Coordinates of N, CA and C in Angstrom, one line a residue:
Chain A
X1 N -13.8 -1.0 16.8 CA -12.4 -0.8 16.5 C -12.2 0.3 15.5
X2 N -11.2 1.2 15.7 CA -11.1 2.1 14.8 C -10.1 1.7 13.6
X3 N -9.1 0.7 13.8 CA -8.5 0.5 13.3 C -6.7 1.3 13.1
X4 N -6.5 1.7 12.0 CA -5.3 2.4 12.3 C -5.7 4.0 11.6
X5 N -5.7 5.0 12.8 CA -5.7 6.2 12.3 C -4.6 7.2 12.6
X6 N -4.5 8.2 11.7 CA -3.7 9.3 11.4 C -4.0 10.6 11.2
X7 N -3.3 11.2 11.9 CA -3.5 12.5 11.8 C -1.9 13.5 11.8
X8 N -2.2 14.9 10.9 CA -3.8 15.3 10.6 C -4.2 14.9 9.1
X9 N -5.4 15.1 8.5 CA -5.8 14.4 7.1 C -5.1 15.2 6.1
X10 N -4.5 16.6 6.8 CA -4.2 17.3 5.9 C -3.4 18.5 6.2
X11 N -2.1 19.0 5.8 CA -1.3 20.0 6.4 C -0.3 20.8 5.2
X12 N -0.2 22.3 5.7 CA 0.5 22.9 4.7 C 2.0 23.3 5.4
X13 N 2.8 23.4 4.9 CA 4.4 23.5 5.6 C 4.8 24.5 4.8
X14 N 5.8 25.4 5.3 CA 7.0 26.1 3.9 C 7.8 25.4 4.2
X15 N 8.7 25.5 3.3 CA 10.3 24.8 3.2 C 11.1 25.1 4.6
X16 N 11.5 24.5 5.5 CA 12.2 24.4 6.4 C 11.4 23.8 7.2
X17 N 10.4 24.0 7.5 CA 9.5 23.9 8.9 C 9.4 22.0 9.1
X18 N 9.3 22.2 10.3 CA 9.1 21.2 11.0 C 8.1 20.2 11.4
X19 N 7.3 19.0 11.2 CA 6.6 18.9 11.4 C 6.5 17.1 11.8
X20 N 5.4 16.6 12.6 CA 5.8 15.4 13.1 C 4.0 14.6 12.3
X21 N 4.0 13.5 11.5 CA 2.7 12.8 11.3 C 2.2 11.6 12.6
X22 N 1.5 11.8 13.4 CA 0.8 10.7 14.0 C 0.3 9.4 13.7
X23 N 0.1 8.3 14.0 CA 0.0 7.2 13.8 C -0.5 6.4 15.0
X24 N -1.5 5.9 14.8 CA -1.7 5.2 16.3 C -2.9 3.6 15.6
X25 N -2.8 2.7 16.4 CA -2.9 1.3 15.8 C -4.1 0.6 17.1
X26 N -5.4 0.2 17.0 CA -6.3 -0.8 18.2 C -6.1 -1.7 17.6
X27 N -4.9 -2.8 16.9 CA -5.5 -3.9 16.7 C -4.0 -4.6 17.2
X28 N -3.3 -4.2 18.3 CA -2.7 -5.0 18.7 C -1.2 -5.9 18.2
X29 N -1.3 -5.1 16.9 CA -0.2 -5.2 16.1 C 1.1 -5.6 16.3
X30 N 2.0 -6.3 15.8 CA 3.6 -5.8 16.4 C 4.4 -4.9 15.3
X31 N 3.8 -5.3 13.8 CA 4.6 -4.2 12.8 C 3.6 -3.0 12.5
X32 N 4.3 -2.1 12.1 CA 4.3 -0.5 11.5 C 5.0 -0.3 10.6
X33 N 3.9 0.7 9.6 CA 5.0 0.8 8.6 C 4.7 2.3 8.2
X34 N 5.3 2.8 7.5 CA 5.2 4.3 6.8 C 5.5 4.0 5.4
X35 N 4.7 4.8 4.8 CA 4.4 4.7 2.8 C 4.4 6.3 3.0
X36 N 4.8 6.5 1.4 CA 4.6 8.1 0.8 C 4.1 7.4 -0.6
X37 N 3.1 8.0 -0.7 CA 2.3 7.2 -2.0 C 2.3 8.8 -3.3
X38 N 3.1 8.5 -4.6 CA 3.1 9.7 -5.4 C 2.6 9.3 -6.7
X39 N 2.0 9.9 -7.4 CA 1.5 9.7 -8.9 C 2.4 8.5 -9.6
X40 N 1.7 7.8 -10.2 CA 2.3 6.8 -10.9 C 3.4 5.9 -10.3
X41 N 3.6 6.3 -9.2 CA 5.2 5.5 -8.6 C 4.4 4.6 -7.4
X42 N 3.1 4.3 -7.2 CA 2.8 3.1 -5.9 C 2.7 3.5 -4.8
X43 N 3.1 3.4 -4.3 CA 3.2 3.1 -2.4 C 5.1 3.0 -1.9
X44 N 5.9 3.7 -1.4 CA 7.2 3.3 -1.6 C 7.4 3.6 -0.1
X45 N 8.0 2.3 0.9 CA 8.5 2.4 2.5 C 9.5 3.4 2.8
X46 N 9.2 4.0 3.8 CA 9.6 4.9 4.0 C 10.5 4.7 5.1
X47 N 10.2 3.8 6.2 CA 10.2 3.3 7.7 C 9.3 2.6 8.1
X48 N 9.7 1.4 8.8 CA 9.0 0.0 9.5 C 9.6 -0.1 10.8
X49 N 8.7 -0.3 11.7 CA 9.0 -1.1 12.6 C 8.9 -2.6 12.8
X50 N 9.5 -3.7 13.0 CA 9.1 -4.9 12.6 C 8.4 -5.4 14.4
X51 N 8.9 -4.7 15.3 CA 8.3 -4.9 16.8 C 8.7 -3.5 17.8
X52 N 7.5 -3.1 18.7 CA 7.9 -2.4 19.5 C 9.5 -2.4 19.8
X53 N 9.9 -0.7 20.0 CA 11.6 -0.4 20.1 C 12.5 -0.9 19.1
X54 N 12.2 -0.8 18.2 CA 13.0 -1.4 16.9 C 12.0 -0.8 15.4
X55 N 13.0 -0.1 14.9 CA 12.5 0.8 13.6 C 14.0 0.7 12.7
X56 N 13.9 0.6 11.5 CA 14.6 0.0 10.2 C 14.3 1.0 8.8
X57 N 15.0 1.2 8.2 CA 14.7 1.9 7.3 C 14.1 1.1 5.9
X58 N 13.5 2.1 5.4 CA 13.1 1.4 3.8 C 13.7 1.7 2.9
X59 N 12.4 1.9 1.6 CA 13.1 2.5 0.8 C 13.7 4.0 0.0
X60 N 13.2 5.0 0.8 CA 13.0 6.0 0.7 C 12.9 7.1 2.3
X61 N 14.4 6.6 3.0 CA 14.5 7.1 4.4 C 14.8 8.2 4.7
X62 N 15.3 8.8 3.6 CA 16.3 10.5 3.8 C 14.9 11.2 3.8
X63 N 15.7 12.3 5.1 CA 14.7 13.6 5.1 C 13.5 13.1 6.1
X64 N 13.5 12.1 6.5 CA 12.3 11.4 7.8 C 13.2 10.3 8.6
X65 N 12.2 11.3 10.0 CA 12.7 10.0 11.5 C 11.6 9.4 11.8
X66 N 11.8 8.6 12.7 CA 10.2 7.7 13.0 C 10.8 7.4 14.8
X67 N 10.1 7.4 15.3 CA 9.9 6.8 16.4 C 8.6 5.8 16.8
X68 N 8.7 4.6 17.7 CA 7.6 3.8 17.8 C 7.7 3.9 19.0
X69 N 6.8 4.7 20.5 CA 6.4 5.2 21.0 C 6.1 4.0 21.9
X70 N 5.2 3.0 21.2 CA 5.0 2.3 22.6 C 4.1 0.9 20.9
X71 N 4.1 -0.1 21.4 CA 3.0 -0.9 20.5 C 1.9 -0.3 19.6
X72 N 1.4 0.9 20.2 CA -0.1 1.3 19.5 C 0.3 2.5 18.4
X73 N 1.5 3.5 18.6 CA 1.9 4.4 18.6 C 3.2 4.5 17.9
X74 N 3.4 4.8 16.4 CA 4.6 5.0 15.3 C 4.5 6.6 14.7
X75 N 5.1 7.3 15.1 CA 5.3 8.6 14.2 C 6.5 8.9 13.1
X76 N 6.0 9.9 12.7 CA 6.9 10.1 11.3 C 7.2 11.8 11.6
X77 N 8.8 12.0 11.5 CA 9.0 13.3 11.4 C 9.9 13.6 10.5
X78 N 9.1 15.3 10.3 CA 9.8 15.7 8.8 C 10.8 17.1 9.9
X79 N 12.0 16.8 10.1 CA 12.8 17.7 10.4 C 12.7 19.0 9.6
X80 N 13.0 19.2 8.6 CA 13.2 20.2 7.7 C 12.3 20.0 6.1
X81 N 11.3 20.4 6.5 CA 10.5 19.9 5.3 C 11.5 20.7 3.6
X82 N 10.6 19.6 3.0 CA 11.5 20.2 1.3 C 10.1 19.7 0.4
X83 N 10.2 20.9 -0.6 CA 9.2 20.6 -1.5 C 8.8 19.1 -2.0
X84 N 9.9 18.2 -2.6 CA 10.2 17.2 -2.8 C 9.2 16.3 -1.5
X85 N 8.9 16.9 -0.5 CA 8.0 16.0 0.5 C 6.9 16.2 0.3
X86 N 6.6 16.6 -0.7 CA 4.8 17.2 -0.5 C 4.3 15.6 -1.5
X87 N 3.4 15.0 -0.3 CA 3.0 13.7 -1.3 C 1.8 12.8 0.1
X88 N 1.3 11.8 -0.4 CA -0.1 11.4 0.5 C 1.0 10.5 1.0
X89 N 1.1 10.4 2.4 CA 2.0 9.5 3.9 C 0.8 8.5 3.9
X90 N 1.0 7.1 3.9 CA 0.0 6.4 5.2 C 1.1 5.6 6.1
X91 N 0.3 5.1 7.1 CA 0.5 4.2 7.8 C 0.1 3.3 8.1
X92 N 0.8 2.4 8.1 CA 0.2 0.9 8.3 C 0.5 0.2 8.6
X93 N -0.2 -1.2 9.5 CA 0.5 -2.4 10.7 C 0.1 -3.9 10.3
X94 N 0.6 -4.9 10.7 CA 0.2 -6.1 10.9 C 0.8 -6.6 11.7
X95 N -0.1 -8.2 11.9 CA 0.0 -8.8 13.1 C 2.3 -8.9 13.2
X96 N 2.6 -9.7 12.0 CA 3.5 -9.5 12.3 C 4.5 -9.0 10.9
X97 N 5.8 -9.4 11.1 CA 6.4 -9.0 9.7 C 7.5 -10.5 9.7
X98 N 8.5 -10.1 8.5 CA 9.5 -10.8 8.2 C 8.6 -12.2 7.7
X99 N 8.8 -13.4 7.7 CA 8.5 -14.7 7.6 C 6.5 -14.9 8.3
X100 N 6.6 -14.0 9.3 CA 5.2 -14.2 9.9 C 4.5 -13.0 9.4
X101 N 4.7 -11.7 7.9 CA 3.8 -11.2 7.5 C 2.6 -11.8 7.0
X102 N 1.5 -10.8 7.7 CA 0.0 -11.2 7.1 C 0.0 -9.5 6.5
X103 N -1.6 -9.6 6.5 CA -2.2 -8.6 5.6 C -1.7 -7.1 6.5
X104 N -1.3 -6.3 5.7 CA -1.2 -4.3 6.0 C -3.0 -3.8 5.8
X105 N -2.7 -3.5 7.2 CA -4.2 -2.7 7.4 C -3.5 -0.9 7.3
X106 N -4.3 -0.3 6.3 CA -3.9 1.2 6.5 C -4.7 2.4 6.7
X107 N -3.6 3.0 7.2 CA -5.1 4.5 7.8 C -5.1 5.3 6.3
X108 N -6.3 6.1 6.9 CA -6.4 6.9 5.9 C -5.7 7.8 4.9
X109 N -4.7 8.2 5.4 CA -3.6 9.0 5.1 C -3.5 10.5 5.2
X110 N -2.6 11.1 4.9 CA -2.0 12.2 5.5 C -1.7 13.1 4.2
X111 N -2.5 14.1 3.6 CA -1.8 15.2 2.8 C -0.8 15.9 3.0
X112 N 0.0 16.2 2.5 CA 1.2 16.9 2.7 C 1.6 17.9 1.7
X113 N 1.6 19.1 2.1 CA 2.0 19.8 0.7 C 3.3 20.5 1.4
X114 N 4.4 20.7 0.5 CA 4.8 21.6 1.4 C 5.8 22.8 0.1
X115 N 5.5 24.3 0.5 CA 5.1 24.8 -0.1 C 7.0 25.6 -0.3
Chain B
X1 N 16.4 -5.7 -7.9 CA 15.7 -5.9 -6.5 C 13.9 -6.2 -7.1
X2 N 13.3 -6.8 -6.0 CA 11.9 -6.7 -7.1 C 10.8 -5.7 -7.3
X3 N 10.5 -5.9 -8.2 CA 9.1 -5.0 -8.8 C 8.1 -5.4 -9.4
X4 N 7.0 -4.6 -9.6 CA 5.7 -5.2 -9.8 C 5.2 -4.0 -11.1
X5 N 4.6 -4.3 -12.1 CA 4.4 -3.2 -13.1 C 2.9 -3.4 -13.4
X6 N 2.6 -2.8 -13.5 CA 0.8 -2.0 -13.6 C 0.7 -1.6 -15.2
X7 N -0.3 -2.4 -15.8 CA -0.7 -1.5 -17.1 C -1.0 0.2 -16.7
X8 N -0.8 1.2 -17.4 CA -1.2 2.2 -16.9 C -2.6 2.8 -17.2
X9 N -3.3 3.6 -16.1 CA -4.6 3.9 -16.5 C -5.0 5.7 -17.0
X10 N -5.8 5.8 -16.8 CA -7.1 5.6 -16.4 C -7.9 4.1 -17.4
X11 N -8.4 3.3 -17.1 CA -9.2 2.3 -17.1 C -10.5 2.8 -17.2
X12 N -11.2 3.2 -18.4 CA -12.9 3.7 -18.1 C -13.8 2.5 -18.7
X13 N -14.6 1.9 -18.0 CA -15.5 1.0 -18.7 C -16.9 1.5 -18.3
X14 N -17.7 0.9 -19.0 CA -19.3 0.8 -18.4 C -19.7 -0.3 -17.7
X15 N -21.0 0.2 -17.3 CA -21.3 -0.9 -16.2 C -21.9 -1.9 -16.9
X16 N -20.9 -3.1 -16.2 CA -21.5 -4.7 -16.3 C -20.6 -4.9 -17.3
X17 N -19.8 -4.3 -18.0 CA -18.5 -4.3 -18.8 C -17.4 -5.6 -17.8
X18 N -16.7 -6.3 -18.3 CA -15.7 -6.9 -18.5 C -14.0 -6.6 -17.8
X19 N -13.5 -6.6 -16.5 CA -12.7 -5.7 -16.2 C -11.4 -7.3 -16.3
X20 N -10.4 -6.0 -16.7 CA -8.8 -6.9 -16.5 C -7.9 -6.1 -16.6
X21 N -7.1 -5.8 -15.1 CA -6.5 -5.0 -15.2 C -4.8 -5.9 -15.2
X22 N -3.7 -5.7 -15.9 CA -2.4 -6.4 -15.9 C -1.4 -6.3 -15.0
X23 N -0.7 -7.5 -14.7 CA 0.3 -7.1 -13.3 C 1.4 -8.8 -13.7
X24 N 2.2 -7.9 -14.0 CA 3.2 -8.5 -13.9 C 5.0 -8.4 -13.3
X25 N 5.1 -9.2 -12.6 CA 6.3 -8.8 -11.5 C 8.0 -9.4 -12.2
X26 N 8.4 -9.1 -11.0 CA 10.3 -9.8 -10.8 C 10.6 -10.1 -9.9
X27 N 10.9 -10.9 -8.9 CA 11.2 -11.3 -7.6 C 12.5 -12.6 -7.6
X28 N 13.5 -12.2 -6.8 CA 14.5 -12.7 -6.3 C 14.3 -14.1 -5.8
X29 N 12.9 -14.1 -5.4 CA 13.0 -15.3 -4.1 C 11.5 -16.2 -4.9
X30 N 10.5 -16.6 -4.0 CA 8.9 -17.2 -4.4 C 8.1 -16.3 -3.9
X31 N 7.1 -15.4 -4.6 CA 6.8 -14.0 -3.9 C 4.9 -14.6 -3.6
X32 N 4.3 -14.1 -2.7 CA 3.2 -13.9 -2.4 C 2.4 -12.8 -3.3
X33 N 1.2 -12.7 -4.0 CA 0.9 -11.5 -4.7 C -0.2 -11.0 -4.4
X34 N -0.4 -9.9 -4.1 CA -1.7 -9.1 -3.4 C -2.4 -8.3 -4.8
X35 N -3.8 -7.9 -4.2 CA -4.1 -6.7 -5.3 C -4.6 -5.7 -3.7
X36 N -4.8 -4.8 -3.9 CA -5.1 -3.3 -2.9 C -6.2 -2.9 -4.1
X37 N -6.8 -2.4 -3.2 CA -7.8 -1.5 -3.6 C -7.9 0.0 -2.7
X38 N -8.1 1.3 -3.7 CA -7.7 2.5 -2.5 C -9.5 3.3 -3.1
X39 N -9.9 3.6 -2.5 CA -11.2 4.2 -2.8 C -11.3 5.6 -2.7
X40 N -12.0 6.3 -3.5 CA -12.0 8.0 -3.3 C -11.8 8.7 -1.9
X41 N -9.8 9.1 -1.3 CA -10.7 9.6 -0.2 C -10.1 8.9 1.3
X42 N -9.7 7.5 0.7 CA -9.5 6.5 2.0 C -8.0 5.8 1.8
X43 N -7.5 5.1 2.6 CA -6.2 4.4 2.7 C -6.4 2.9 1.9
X44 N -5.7 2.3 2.0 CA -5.6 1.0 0.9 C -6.5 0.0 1.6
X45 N -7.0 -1.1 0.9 CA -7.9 -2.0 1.7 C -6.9 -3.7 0.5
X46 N -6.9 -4.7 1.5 CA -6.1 -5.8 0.7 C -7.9 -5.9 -0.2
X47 N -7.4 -6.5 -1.6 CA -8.7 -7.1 -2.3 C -8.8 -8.4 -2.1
X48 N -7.7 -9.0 -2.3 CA -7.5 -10.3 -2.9 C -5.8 -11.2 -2.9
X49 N -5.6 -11.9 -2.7 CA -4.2 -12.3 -2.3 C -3.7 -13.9 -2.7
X50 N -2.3 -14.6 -3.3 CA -2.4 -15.6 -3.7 C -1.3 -16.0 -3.5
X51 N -0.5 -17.1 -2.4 CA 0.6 -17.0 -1.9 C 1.7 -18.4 -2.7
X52 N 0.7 -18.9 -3.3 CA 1.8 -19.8 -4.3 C 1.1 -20.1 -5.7
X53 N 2.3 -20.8 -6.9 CA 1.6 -20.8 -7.5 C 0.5 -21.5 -8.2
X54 N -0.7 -21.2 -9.2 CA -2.0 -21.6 -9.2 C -2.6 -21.4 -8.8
X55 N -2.5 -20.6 -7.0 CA -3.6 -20.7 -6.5 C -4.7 -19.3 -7.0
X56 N -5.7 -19.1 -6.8 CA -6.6 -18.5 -7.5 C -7.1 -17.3 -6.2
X57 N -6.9 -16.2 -6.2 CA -7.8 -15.3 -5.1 C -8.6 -14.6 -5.7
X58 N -9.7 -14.5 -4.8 CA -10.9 -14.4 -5.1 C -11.7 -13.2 -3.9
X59 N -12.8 -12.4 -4.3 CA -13.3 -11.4 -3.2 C -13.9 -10.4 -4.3
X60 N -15.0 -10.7 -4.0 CA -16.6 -9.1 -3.7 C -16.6 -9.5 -5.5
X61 N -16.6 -10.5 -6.4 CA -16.2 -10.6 -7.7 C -14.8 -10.7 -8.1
X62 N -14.0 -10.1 -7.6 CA -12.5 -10.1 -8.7 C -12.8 -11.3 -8.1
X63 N -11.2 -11.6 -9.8 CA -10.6 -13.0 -8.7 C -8.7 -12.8 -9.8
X64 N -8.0 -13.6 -9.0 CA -6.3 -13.4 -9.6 C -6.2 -14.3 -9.7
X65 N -5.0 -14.6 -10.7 CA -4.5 -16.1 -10.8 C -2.9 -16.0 -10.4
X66 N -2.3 -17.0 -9.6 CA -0.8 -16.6 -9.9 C -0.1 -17.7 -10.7
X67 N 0.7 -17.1 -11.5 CA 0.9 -17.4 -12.6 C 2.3 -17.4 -12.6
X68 N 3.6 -18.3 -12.4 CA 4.3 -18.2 -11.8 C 5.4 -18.4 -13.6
X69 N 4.8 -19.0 -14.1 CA 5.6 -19.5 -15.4 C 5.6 -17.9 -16.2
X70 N 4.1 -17.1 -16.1 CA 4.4 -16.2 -16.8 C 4.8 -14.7 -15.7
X71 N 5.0 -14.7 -14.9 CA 5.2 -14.4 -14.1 C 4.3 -13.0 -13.8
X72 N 2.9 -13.4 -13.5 CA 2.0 -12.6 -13.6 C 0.8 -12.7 -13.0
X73 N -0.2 -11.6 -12.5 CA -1.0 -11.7 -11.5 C -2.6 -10.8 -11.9
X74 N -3.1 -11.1 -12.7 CA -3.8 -10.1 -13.7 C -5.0 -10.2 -13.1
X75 N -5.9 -8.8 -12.6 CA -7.1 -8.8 -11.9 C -8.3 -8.9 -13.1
X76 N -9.2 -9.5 -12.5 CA -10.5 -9.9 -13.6 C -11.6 -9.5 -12.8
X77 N -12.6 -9.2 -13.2 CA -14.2 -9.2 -13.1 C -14.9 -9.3 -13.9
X78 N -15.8 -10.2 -14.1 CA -16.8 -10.6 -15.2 C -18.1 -8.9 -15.2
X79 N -18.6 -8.4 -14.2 CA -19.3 -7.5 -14.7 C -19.4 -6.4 -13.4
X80 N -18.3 -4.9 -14.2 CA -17.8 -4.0 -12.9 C -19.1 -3.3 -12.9
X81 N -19.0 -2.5 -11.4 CA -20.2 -1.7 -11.3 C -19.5 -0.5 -11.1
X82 N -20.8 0.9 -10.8 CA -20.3 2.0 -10.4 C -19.0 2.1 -9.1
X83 N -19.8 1.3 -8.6 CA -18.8 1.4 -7.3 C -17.8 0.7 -7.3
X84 N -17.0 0.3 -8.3 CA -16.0 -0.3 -8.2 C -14.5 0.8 -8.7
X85 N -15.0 1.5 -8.7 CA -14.0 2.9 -9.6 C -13.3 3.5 -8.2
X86 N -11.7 3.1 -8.6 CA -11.3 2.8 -7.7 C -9.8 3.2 -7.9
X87 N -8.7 2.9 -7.0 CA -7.4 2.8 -8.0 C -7.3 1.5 -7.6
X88 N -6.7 0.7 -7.8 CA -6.1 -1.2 -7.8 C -4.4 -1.0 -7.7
X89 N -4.2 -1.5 -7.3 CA -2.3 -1.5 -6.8 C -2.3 -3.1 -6.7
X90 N -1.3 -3.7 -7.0 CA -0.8 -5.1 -7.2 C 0.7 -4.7 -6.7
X91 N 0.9 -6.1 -5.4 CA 2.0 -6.1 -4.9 C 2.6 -7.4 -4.6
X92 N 3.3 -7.5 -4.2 CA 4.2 -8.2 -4.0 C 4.6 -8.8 -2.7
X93 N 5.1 -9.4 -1.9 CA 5.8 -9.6 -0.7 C 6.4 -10.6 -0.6
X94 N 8.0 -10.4 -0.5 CA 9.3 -11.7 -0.9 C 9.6 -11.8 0.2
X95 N 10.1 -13.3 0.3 CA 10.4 -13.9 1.6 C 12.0 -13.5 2.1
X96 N 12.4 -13.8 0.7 CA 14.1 -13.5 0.4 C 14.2 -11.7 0.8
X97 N 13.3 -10.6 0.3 CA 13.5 -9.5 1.0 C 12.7 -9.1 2.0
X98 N 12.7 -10.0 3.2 CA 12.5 -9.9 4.3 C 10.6 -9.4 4.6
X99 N 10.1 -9.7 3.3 CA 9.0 -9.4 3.4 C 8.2 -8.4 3.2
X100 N 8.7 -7.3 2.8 CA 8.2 -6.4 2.5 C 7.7 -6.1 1.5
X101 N 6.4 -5.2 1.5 CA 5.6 -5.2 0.5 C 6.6 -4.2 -0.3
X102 N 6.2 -4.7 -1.9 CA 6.7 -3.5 -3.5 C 5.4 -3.5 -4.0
X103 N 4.8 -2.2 -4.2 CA 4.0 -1.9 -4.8 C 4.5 -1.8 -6.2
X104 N 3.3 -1.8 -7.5 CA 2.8 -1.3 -8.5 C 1.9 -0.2 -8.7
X105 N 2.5 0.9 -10.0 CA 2.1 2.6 -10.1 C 1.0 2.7 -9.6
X106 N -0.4 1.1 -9.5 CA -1.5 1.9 -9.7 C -2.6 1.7 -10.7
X107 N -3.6 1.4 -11.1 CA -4.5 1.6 -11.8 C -6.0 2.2 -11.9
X108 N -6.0 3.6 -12.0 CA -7.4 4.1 -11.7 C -8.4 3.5 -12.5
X109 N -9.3 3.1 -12.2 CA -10.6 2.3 -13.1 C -11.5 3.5 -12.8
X110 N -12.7 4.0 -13.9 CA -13.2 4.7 -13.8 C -14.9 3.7 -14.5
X111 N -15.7 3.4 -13.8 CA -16.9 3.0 -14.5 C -18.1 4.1 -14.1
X112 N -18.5 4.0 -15.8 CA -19.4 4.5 -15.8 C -20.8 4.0 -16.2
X113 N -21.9 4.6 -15.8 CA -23.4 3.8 -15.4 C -24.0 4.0 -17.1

């Protein structure tokens, strides 16, 4: 099992440009989640899905869309990138959410600089 | 809304040194408390987890206590090694906010041999 991987490990943007982060899940999951993880501030949600066809915002939703593609498959897009987005993305799933959360498995994450 | 606060690091000990790193929260509701571990390089792995209070989690050495009166979740190890240099995140997950994990800043631990 690969678990949950992401791509790409690492990407450079200028200011406007467009760009979409991957996410893809073998463990059968029903939640998805998206983190932007920055010095000293944690891990902060960005977008969750709590089950296939259904995505919810967090806490930090401006400036990103997400689509959940199919159960295995959650992406993250940066329409108009802004400096302010340059920071490490993960993604991450469990069995379920709300009242039946267990443990966040996460992929490796995603550099982002954007310039 | 809730939060979770991290002593701040860098954390440098030596090996077989005495580790405690501090975590203390706020929560609305009765929260579940996790610690993460993120290693040079890789995405978050859970360490250790304690979902009411008194109970004690435990894994690879650490262990937590939850601590509901003082409202705190403080990571221990009796004797760190090289490989344990790491950053540590302590979270949270409330039932009342629908579950979702709130992380804390973070704690890099740096041991050295």
């Amino acid at each position: 099992n690969a678990g949950v991987t992401q791509t790409p490990k690492f990407q450079v943007l200028k200011t406007g440009q467009s760009m979409t982060l991957q996410c893809a899940q073998d463990m059968n999951h029903n939640s998805m989640y998206w983190y932007r993880q920055d010095p000293g501030m944690g891990l902060r949600l960005i977008y969750y899905s709590a089950s296939e066809g259904t995505t919810d915002k967090g806490e930090v939703p401006n400036g990103y869309n997400v689509s959940r593609l199919n159960k295995r498959e959650f992406s993250l897009r940066l329409e108009s990138a802004a400096p302010s987005q340059t920071s490490v993305y993960f993604c991450a799933s469990s069995v379920g959410s709300g009242r039946a959360l267990l443990t966040q498995y996460f992929g490796p994450g995603t550099r982002l600089l954007v310039l | 809304g809730d939060s979770v606060t991290q002593m701040e690091g860098p954390v440098t000990l030596s090996e077989e040194a005495f580790l405690t790193i501090n975590c203390t929260y706020t929560a609305t509701g009765y929260p579940s408390l996790f610690w993460y571990v993120q290693y040079p390089g890789e995405g978050l792995q859970l360490l250790l987890k304690a979902t009411k209070a008194d109970d004690k989690g435990s894994n690879k050495g650490f262990e937590a206590t939850y601590r509901k009166e003082t409202t705190s979740f403080h990571l221990e190890k009796g004797s760190v090694q090289v490989s344990d240099s790491a950053v540590y995140f302590c979270a949270l997950s409330d039932r009342d906010a629908g579950n979702m994990l709130t992380f804390g800043g973070g704690t890099r631990l740096m041991v050295k041999p």
